[in-house]
CSV table of C-alpha atoms in Angstrom, one decimal:
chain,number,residue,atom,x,y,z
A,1,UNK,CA,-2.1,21.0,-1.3
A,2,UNK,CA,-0.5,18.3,1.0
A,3,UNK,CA,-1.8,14.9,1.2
A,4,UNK,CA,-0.6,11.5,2.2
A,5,UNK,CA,-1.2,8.0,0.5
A,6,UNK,CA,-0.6,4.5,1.9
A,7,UNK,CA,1.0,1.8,-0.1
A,8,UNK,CA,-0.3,-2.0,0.7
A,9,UNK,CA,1.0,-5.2,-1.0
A,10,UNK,CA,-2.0,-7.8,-0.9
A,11,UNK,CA,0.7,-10.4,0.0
A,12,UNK,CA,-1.4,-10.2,3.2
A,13,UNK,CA,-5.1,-11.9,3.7
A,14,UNK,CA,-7.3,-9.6,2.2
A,15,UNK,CA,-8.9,-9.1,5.9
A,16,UNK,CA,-5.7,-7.5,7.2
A,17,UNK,CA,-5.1,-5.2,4.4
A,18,UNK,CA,-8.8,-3.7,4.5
A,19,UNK,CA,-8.1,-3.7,8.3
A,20,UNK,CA,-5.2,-1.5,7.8
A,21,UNK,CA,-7.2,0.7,5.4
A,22,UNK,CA,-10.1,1.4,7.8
A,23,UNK,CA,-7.1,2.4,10.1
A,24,UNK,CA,-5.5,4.6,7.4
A,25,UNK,CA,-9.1,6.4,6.5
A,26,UNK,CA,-9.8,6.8,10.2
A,27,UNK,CA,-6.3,8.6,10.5
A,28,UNK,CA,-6.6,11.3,8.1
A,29,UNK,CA,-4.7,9.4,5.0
A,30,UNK,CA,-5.6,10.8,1.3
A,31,UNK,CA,-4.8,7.6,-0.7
A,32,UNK,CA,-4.8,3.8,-0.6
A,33,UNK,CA,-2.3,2.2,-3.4
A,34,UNK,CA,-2.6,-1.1,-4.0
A,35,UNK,CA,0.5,-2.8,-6.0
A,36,UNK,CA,-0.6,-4.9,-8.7
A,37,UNK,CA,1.9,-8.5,-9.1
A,38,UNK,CA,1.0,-11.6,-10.3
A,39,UNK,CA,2.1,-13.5,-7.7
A,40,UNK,CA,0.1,-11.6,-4.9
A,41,UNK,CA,-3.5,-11.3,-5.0
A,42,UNK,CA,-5.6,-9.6,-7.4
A,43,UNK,CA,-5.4,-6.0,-7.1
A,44,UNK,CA,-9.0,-5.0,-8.2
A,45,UNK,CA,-10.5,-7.6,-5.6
A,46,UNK,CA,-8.3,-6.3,-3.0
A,47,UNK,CA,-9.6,-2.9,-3.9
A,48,UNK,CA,-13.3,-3.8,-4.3
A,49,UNK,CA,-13.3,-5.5,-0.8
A,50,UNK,CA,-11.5,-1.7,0.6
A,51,UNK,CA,-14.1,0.3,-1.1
A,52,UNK,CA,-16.7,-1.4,0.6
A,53,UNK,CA,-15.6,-1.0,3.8
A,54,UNK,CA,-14.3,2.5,3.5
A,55,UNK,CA,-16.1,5.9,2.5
A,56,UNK,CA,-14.0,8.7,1.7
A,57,UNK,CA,-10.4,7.7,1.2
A,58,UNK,CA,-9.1,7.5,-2.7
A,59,UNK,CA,-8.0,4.6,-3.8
A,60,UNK,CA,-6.4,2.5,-7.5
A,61,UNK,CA,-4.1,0.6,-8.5
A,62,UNK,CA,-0.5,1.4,-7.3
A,63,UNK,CA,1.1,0.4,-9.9
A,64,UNK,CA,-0.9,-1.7,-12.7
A,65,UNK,CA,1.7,-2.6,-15.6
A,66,UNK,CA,0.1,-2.5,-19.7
A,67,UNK,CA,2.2,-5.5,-20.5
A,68,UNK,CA,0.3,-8.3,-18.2
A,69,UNK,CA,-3.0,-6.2,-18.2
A,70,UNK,CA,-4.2,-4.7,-21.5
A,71,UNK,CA,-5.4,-1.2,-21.5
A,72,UNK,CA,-9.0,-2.2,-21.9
A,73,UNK,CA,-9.6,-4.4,-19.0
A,74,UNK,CA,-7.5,-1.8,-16.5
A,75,UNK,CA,-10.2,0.7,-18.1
A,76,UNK,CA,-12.9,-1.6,-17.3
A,77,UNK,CA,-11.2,-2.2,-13.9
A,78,UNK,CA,-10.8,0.7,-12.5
A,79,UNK,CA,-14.4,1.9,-13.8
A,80,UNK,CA,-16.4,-1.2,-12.2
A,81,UNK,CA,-14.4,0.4,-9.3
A,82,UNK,CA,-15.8,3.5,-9.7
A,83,UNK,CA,-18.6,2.3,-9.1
A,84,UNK,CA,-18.4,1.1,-5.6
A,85,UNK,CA,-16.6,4.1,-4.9
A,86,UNK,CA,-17.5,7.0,-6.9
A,87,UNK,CA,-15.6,9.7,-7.0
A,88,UNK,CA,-12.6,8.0,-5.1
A,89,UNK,CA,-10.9,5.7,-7.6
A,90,UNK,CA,-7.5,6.5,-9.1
A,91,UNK,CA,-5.5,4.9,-11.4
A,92,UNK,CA,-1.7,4.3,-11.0
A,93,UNK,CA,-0.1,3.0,-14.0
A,94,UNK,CA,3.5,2.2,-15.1
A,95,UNK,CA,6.0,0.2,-17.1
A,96,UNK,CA,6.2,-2.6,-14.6
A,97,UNK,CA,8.8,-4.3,-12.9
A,98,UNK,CA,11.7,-6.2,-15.7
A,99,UNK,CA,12.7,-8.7,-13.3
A,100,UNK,CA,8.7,-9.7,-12.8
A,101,UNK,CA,7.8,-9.8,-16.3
A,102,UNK,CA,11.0,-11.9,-17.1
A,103,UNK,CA,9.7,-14.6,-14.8
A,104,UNK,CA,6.6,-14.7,-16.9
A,105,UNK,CA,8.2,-14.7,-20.2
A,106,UNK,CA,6.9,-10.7,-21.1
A,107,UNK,CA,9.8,-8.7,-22.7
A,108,UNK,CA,9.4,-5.0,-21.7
A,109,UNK,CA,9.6,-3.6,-25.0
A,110,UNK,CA,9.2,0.3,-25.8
A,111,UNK,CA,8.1,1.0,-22.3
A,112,UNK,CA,7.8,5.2,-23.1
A,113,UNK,CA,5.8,4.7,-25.9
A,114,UNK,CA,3.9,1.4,-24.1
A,115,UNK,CA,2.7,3.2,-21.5
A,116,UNK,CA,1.9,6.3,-23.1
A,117,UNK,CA,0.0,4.7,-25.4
A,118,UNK,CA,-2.0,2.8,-22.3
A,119,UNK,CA,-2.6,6.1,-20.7
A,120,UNK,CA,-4.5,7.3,-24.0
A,121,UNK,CA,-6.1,3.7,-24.4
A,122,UNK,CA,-7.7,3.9,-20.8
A,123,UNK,CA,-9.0,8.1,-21.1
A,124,UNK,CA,-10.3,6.8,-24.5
A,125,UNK,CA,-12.3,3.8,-22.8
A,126,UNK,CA,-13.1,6.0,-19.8
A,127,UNK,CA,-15.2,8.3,-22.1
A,128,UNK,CA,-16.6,6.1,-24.1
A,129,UNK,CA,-15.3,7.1,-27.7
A,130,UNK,CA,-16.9,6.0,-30.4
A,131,UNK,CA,-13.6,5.9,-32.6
A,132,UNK,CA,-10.8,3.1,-32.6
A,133,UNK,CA,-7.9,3.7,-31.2
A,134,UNK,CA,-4.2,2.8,-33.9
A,135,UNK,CA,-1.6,3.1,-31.9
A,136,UNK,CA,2.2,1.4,-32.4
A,137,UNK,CA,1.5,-1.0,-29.8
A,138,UNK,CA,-2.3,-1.1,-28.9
A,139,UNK,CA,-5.1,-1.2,-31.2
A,140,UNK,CA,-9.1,-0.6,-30.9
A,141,UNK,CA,-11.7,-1.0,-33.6
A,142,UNK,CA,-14.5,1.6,-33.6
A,143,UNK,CA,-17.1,0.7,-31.5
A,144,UNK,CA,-14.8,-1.0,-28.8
A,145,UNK,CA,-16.2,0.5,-25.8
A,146,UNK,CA,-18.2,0.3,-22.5
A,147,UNK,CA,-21.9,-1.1,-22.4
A,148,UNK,CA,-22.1,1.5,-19.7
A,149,UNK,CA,-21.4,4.9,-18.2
A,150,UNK,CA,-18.5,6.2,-16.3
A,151,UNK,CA,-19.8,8.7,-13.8
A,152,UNK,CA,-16.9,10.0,-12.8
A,153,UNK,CA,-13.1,11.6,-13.7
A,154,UNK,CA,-10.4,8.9,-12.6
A,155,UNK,CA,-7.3,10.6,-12.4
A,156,UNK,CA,-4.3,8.7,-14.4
A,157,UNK,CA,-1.2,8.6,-12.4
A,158,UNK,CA,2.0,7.5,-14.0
A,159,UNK,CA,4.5,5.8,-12.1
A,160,UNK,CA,8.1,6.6,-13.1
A,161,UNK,CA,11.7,6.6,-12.0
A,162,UNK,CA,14.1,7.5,-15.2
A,163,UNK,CA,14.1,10.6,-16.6
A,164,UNK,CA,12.6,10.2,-19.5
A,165,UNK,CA,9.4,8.3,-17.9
A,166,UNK,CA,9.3,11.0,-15.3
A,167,UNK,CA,9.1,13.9,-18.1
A,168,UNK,CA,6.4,11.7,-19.9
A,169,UNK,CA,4.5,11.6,-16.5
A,170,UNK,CA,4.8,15.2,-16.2
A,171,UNK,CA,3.5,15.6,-20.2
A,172,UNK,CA,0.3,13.2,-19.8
A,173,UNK,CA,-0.3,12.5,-15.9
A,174,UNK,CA,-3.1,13.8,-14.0
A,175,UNK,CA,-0.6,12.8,-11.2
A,176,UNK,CA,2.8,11.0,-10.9
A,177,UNK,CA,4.1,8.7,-8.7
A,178,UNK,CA,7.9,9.2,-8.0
A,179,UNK,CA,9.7,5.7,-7.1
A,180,UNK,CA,12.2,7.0,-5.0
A,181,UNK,CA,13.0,8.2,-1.4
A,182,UNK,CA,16.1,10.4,-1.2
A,183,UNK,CA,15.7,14.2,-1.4
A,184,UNK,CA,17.9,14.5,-4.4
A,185,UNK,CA,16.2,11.9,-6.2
A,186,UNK,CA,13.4,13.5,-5.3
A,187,UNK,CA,14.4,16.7,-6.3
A,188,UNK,CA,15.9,15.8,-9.8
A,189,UNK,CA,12.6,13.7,-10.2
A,190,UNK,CA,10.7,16.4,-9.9
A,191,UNK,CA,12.6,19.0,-12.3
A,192,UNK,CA,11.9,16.1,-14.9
A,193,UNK,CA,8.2,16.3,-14.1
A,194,UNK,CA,8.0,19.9,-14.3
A,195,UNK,CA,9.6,19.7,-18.1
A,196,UNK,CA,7.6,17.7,-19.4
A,197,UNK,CA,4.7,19.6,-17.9
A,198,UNK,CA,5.7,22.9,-19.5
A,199,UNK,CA,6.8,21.4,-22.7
A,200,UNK,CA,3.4,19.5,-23.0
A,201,UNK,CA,1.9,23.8,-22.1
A,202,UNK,CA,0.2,22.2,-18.8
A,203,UNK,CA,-0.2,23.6,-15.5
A,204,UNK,CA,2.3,22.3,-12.6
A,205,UNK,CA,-0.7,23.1,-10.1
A,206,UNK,CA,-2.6,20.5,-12.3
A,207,UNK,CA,-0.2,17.4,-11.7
A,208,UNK,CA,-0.2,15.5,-8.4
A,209,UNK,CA,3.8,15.1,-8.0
A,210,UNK,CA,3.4,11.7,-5.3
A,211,UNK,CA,7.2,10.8,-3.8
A,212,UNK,CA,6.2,6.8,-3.5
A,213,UNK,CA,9.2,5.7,-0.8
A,214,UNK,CA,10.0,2.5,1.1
A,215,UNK,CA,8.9,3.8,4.8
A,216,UNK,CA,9.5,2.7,8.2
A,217,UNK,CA,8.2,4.6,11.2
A,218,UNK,CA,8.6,2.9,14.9
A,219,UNK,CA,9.1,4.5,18.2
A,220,UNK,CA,12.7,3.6,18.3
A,221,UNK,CA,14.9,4.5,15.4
A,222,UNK,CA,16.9,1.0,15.7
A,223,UNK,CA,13.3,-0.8,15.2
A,224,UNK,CA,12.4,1.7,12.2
A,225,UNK,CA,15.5,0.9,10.6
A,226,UNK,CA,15.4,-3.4,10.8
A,227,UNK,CA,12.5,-3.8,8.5
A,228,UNK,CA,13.8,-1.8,5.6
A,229,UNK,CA,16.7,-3.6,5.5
A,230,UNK,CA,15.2,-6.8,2.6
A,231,UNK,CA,13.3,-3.9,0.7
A,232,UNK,CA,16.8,-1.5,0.7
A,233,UNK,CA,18.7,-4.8,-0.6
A,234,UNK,CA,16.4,-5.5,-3.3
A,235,UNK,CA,16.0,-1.7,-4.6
A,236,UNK,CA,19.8,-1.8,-4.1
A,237,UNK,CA,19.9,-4.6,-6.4
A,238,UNK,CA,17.3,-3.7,-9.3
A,239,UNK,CA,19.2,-0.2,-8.8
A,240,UNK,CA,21.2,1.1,-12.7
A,241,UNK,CA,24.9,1.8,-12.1
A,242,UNK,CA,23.8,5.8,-12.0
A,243,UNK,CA,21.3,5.6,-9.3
A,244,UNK,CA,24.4,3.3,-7.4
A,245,UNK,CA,27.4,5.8,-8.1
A,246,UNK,CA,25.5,8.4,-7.1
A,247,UNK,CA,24.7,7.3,-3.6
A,248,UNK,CA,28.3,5.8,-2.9
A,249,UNK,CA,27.2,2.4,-3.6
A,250,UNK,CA,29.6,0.2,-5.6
A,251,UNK,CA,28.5,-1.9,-8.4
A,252,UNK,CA,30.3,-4.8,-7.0
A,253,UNK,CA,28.4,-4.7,-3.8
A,254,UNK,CA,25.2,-4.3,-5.4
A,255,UNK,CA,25.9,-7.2,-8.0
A,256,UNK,CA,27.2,-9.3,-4.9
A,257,UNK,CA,23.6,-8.7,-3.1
A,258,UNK,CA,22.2,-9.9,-6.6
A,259,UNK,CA,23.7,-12.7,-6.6
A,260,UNK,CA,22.9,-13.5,-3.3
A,261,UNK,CA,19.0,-12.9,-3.7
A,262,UNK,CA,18.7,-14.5,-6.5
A,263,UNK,CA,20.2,-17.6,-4.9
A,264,UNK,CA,17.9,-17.2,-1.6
A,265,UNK,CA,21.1,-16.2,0.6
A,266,UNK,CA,19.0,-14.0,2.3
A,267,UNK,CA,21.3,-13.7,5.5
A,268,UNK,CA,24.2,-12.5,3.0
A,269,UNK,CA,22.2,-10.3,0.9
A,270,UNK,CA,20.6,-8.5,3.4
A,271,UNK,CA,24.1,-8.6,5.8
A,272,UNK,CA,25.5,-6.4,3.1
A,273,UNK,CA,22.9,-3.3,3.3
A,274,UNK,CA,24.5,-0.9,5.5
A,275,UNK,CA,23.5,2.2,7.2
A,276,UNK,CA,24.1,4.6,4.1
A,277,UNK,CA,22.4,2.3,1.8
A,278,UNK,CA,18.8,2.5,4.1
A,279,UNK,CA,19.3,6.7,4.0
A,280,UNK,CA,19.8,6.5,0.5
A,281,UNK,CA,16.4,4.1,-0.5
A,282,UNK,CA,14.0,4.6,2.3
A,283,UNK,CA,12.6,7.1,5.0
A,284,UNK,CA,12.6,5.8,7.9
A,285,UNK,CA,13.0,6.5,11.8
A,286,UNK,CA,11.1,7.9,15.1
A,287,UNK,CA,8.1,10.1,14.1
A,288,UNK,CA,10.1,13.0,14.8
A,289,UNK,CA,12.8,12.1,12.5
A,290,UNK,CA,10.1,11.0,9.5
A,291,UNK,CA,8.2,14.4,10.2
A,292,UNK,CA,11.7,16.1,9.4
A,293,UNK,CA,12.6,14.1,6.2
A,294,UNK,CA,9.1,14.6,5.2
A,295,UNK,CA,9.2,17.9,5.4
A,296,UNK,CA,12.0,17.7,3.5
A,297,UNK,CA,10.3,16.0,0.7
A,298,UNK,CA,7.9,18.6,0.8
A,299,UNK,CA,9.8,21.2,0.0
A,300,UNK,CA,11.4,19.8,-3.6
A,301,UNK,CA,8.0,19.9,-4.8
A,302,UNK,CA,5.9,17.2,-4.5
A,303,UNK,CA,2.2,17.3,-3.0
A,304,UNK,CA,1.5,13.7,-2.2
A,305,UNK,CA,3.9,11.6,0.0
A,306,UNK,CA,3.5,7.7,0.4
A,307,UNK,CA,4.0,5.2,3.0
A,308,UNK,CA,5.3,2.6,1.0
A,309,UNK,CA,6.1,-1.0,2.3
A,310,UNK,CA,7.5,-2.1,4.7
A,311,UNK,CA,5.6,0.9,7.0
A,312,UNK,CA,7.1,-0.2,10.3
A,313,UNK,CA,8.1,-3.7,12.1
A,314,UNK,CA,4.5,-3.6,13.2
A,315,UNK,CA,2.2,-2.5,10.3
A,316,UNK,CA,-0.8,-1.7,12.7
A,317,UNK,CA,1.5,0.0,15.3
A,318,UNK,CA,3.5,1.9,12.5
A,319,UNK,CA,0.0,2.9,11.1
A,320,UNK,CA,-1.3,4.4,14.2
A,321,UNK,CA,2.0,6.0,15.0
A,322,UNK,CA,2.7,7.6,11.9
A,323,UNK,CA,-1.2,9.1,12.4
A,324,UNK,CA,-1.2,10.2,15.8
A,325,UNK,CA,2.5,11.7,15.5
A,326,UNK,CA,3.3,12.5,12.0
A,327,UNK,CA,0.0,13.2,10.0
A,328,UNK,CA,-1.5,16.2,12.2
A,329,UNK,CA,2.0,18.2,11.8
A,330,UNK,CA,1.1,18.6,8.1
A,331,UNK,CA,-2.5,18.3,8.3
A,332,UNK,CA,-2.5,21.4,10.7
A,333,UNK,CA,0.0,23.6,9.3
B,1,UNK,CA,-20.9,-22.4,26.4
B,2,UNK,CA,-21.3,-19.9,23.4
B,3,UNK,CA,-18.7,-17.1,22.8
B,4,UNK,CA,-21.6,-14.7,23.6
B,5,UNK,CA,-21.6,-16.6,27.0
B,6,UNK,CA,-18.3,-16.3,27.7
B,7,UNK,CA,-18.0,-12.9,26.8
B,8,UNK,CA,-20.9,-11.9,29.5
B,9,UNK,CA,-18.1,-13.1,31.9
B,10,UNK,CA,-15.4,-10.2,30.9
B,11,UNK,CA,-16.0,-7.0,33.0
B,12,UNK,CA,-16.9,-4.5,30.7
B,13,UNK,CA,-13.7,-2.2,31.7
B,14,UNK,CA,-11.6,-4.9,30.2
B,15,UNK,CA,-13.5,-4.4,26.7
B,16,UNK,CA,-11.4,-1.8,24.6
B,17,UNK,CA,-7.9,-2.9,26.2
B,18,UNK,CA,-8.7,-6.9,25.5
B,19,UNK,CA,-10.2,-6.2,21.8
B,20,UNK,CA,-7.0,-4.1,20.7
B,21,UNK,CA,-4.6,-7.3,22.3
B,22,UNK,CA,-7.1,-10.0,20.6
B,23,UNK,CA,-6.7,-7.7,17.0
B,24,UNK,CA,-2.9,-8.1,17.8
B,25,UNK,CA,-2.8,-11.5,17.7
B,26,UNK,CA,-5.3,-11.4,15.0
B,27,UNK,CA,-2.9,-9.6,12.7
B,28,UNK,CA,0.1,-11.5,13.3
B,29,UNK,CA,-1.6,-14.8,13.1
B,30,UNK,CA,0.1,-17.7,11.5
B,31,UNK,CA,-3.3,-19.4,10.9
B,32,UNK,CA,-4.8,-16.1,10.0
B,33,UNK,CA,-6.0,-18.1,6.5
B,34,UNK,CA,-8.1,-20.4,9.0
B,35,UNK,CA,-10.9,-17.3,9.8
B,36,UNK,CA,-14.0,-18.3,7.7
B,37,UNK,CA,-14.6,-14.9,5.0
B,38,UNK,CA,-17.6,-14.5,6.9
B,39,UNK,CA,-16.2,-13.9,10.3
B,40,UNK,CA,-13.5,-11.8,8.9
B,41,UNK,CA,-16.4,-10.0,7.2
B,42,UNK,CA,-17.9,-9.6,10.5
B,43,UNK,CA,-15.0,-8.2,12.2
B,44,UNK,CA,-14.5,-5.9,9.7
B,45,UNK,CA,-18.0,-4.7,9.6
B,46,UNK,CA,-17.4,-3.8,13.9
B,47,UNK,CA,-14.0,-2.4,13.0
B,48,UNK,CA,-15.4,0.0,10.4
B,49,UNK,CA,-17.8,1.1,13.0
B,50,UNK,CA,-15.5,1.3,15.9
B,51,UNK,CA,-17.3,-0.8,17.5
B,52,UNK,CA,-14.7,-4.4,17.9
B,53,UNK,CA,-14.8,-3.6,21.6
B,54,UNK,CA,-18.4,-3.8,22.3
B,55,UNK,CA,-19.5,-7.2,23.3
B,56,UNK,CA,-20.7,-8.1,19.6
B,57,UNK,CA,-17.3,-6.9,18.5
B,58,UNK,CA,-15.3,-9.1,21.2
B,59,UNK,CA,-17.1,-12.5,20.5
B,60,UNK,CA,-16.6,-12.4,16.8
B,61,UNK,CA,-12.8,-11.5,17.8
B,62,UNK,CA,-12.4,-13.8,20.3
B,63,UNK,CA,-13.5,-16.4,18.0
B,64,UNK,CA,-11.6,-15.5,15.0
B,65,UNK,CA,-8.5,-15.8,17.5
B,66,UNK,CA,-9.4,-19.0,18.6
B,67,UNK,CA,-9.3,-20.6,15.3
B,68,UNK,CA,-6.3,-18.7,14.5
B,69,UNK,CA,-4.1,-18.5,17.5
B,70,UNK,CA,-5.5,-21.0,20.3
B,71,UNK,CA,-2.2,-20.4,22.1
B,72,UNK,CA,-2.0,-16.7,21.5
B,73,UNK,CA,-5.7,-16.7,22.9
B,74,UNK,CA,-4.6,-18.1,25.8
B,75,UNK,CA,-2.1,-16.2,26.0
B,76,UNK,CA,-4.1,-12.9,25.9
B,77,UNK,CA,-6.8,-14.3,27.9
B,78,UNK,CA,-3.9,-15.2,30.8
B,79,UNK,CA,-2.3,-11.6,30.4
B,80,UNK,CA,-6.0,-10.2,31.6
B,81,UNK,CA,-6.3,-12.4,34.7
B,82,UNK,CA,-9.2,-14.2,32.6
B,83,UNK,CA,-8.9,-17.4,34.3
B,84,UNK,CA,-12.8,-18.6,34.5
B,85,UNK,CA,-13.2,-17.5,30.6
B,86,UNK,CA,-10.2,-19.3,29.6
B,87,UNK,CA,-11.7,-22.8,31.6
B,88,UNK,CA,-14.8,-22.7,29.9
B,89,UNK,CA,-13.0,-21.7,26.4
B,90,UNK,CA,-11.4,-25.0,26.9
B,91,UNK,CA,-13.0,-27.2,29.5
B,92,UNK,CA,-10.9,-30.3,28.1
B,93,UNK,CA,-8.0,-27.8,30.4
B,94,UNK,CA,-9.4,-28.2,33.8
């Protein structure tokens, strides 16, 4: 199985991003993701407002974070959701992002154990146990539950990028989404995955391995390549030293593009991305060049690719063109 | 004059190439935030039915551009040789 999801910030009006997915449905994708950050707008009312106007596409929350959203109400999110959409809503779910929490005071503290915990929090709520839930980090009496049914299986999908959230993903995900775009990265991400599916005695066939990239498609590889340039300097920057090393990156020029983020020297920080960096943290170029490093992705393993942000300097244009020129080369074969 | 009215005066062989320039604009909008919910509503309700470049599609376009680009609706309206339309859009520009 091959399929193809479609990542949208709702930094944009919510008008445009249901415009875009319309588009996306309309053009074969599988998957709408929608991120979920305090400072953009609400995820579940961006996704409410894309269910109604859509009909078969999936779609959930791309990532949601247990740390600003309790277990509980993502639960109850994601199955008022269902409800507009039945059948269609998944649920992305992950540690977060440190630097974001920090700006609201939220420590990230035993993000394994956090998150797993979440993930058995939200199946519990989904089915409507009758028993509490004691857990290190989350707790629910007995009785704690839905006034109403859940009609439908929402897949969990954890989002991970180390290896030991990757393996956890592969143990208790119905899917997991890979933050990464580099084939080795990819690769090694999905060996993780696979461990933790065997030693958890699961199926591989029964986890939906999703490489989550930064993308760029455009008709011109120069114009592919501009607007990944502030998302490459910022990966680069939240990068650990052995994500760096391993892509040739020194720690001094990712501390120096730090530095100048954090102090809004955006010319300096994003001057400092070069060539190597973009290959290393984002697939990008003409449609024939995505098709090829697609396929590429394909073959380490994984069954769901996603368009992440920023999709193209256009994001109507770079929607259309990746499904007129990229989506029917998998879709057919 | 209504936008229904001025509409009327677009040959209908201009429809699907004018409604995919005004969506452009649309999209890239500074004063995007300026639509009303309920025209936005209404333009998504044409889009989901492919149906923005009929001539119910193209006045609720037309006007969402207006209140969100004037110049860009100009613009577009200029591109398409839409002289008498643009006029009456703005009679103060005779």
């Amino acid at each position: 199985m091959r399929s193809f999801g479609i990542e949208f910030v709702p930094m944009e009006l919510y008008w445009r991003t249901t415009y875009y997915s319309i588009q996306a449905e309309r053009l074969g994708y599988d998957n709408i993701w929608i991120t979920d950050h305090f400072n953009n707008r609400n995820v579940y009312v961006s996704l409410a407002v894309i269910a109604n106007y859509t009909d078969r596409i999936k779609l959930g929350p791309g990532v949601t974070n247990p740390y600003l959203v309790h277990p509980v109400m993502t639960a109850q999110s994601v199955a008022s959701l269902n409800e507009v959409a039945p059948g269609r809503v998944v649920c992305g779910i992950g540690a977060g992002d440190r630097t974001t929490l920090d700006m609201v005071g939220v420590e990230m503290k035993a993000p394994l154990r956090t998150v797993r915990e979440a993930v058995e929090v939200i199946r519990r709520q989904l089915a409507r146990e009758k028993g509490g839930y004691e857990g290190r980090v989350f707790r629910t009496a007995a009785g704690a539950r839905f006034n109403f049914k859940v009609q439908n299986p929402i897949p969990i999908y954890v989002g991970a990028q180390g290896p030991k959230m990757l393996r956890l993903a592969g143990a208790i995900g119905d899917g997991a989404l890979i933050n990464a775009s580099h084939p080795d990265d990819i690769r090694e991400a999905v060996r993780h995955i696979r461990r933790g599916v065997e030693r958890a005695g699961r199926r591989v066939e029964d986890v939906d391995i999703a490489a989550y990239t930064s993308f760029s498609v455009a008709e011109s590889e120069k114009k592919a390549r501009k607007p990944v340039i502030p998302v490459v300097a910022y990966i680069v920057a939240g990068s650990p030293p052995s994500i760096l090393e391993k892509h040739g990156v020194s720690t001094e020029v990712a501390d120096q593009i730090r530095s100048d983020l954090a102090n809004r020297r955006w010319g300096e920080a994003f001057g400092a991305v070069d060539s190597d960096m973009i290959d290393a943290f984002a697939v990008c170029g003409t449609p024939e060049q995505c098709t090829e490093k697609i396929d590429a992705l394909f073959k380490t393993g994984i069954t769901q690719f996603v368009t992440g942000s920023p999709l193209g300097p256009n994001v109507r244009g770079a929607i259309d063109l990746f499904g007129r020129e990229v989506l029917p080369h998998f879709k057919e074969s | 004059m209504s936008y229904r009215e001025l509409v009327k005066r677009i040959p209908h062989a201009m429809y699907e190439r004018l409604s995919e320039k005004l969506m452009d604009v649309l999209l890239e909008a500074k004063g995007g935030g300026d639509v009303p919910s309920s025209l936005a509503k209404t333009i998504l309700y044409y889009w989901q039915r492919d149906q923005l470049a009929s001539e119910a599609g193209l006045v609720n376009l037309l006007q969402a551009v207006e209140i969100a680009d004037p110049e860009g609706a100009t613009a577009v309206l200029d591109e398409f040789g839409l002289e008498e339309v643009k006029l009456a859009l703005r009679p103060a520009e005779r």
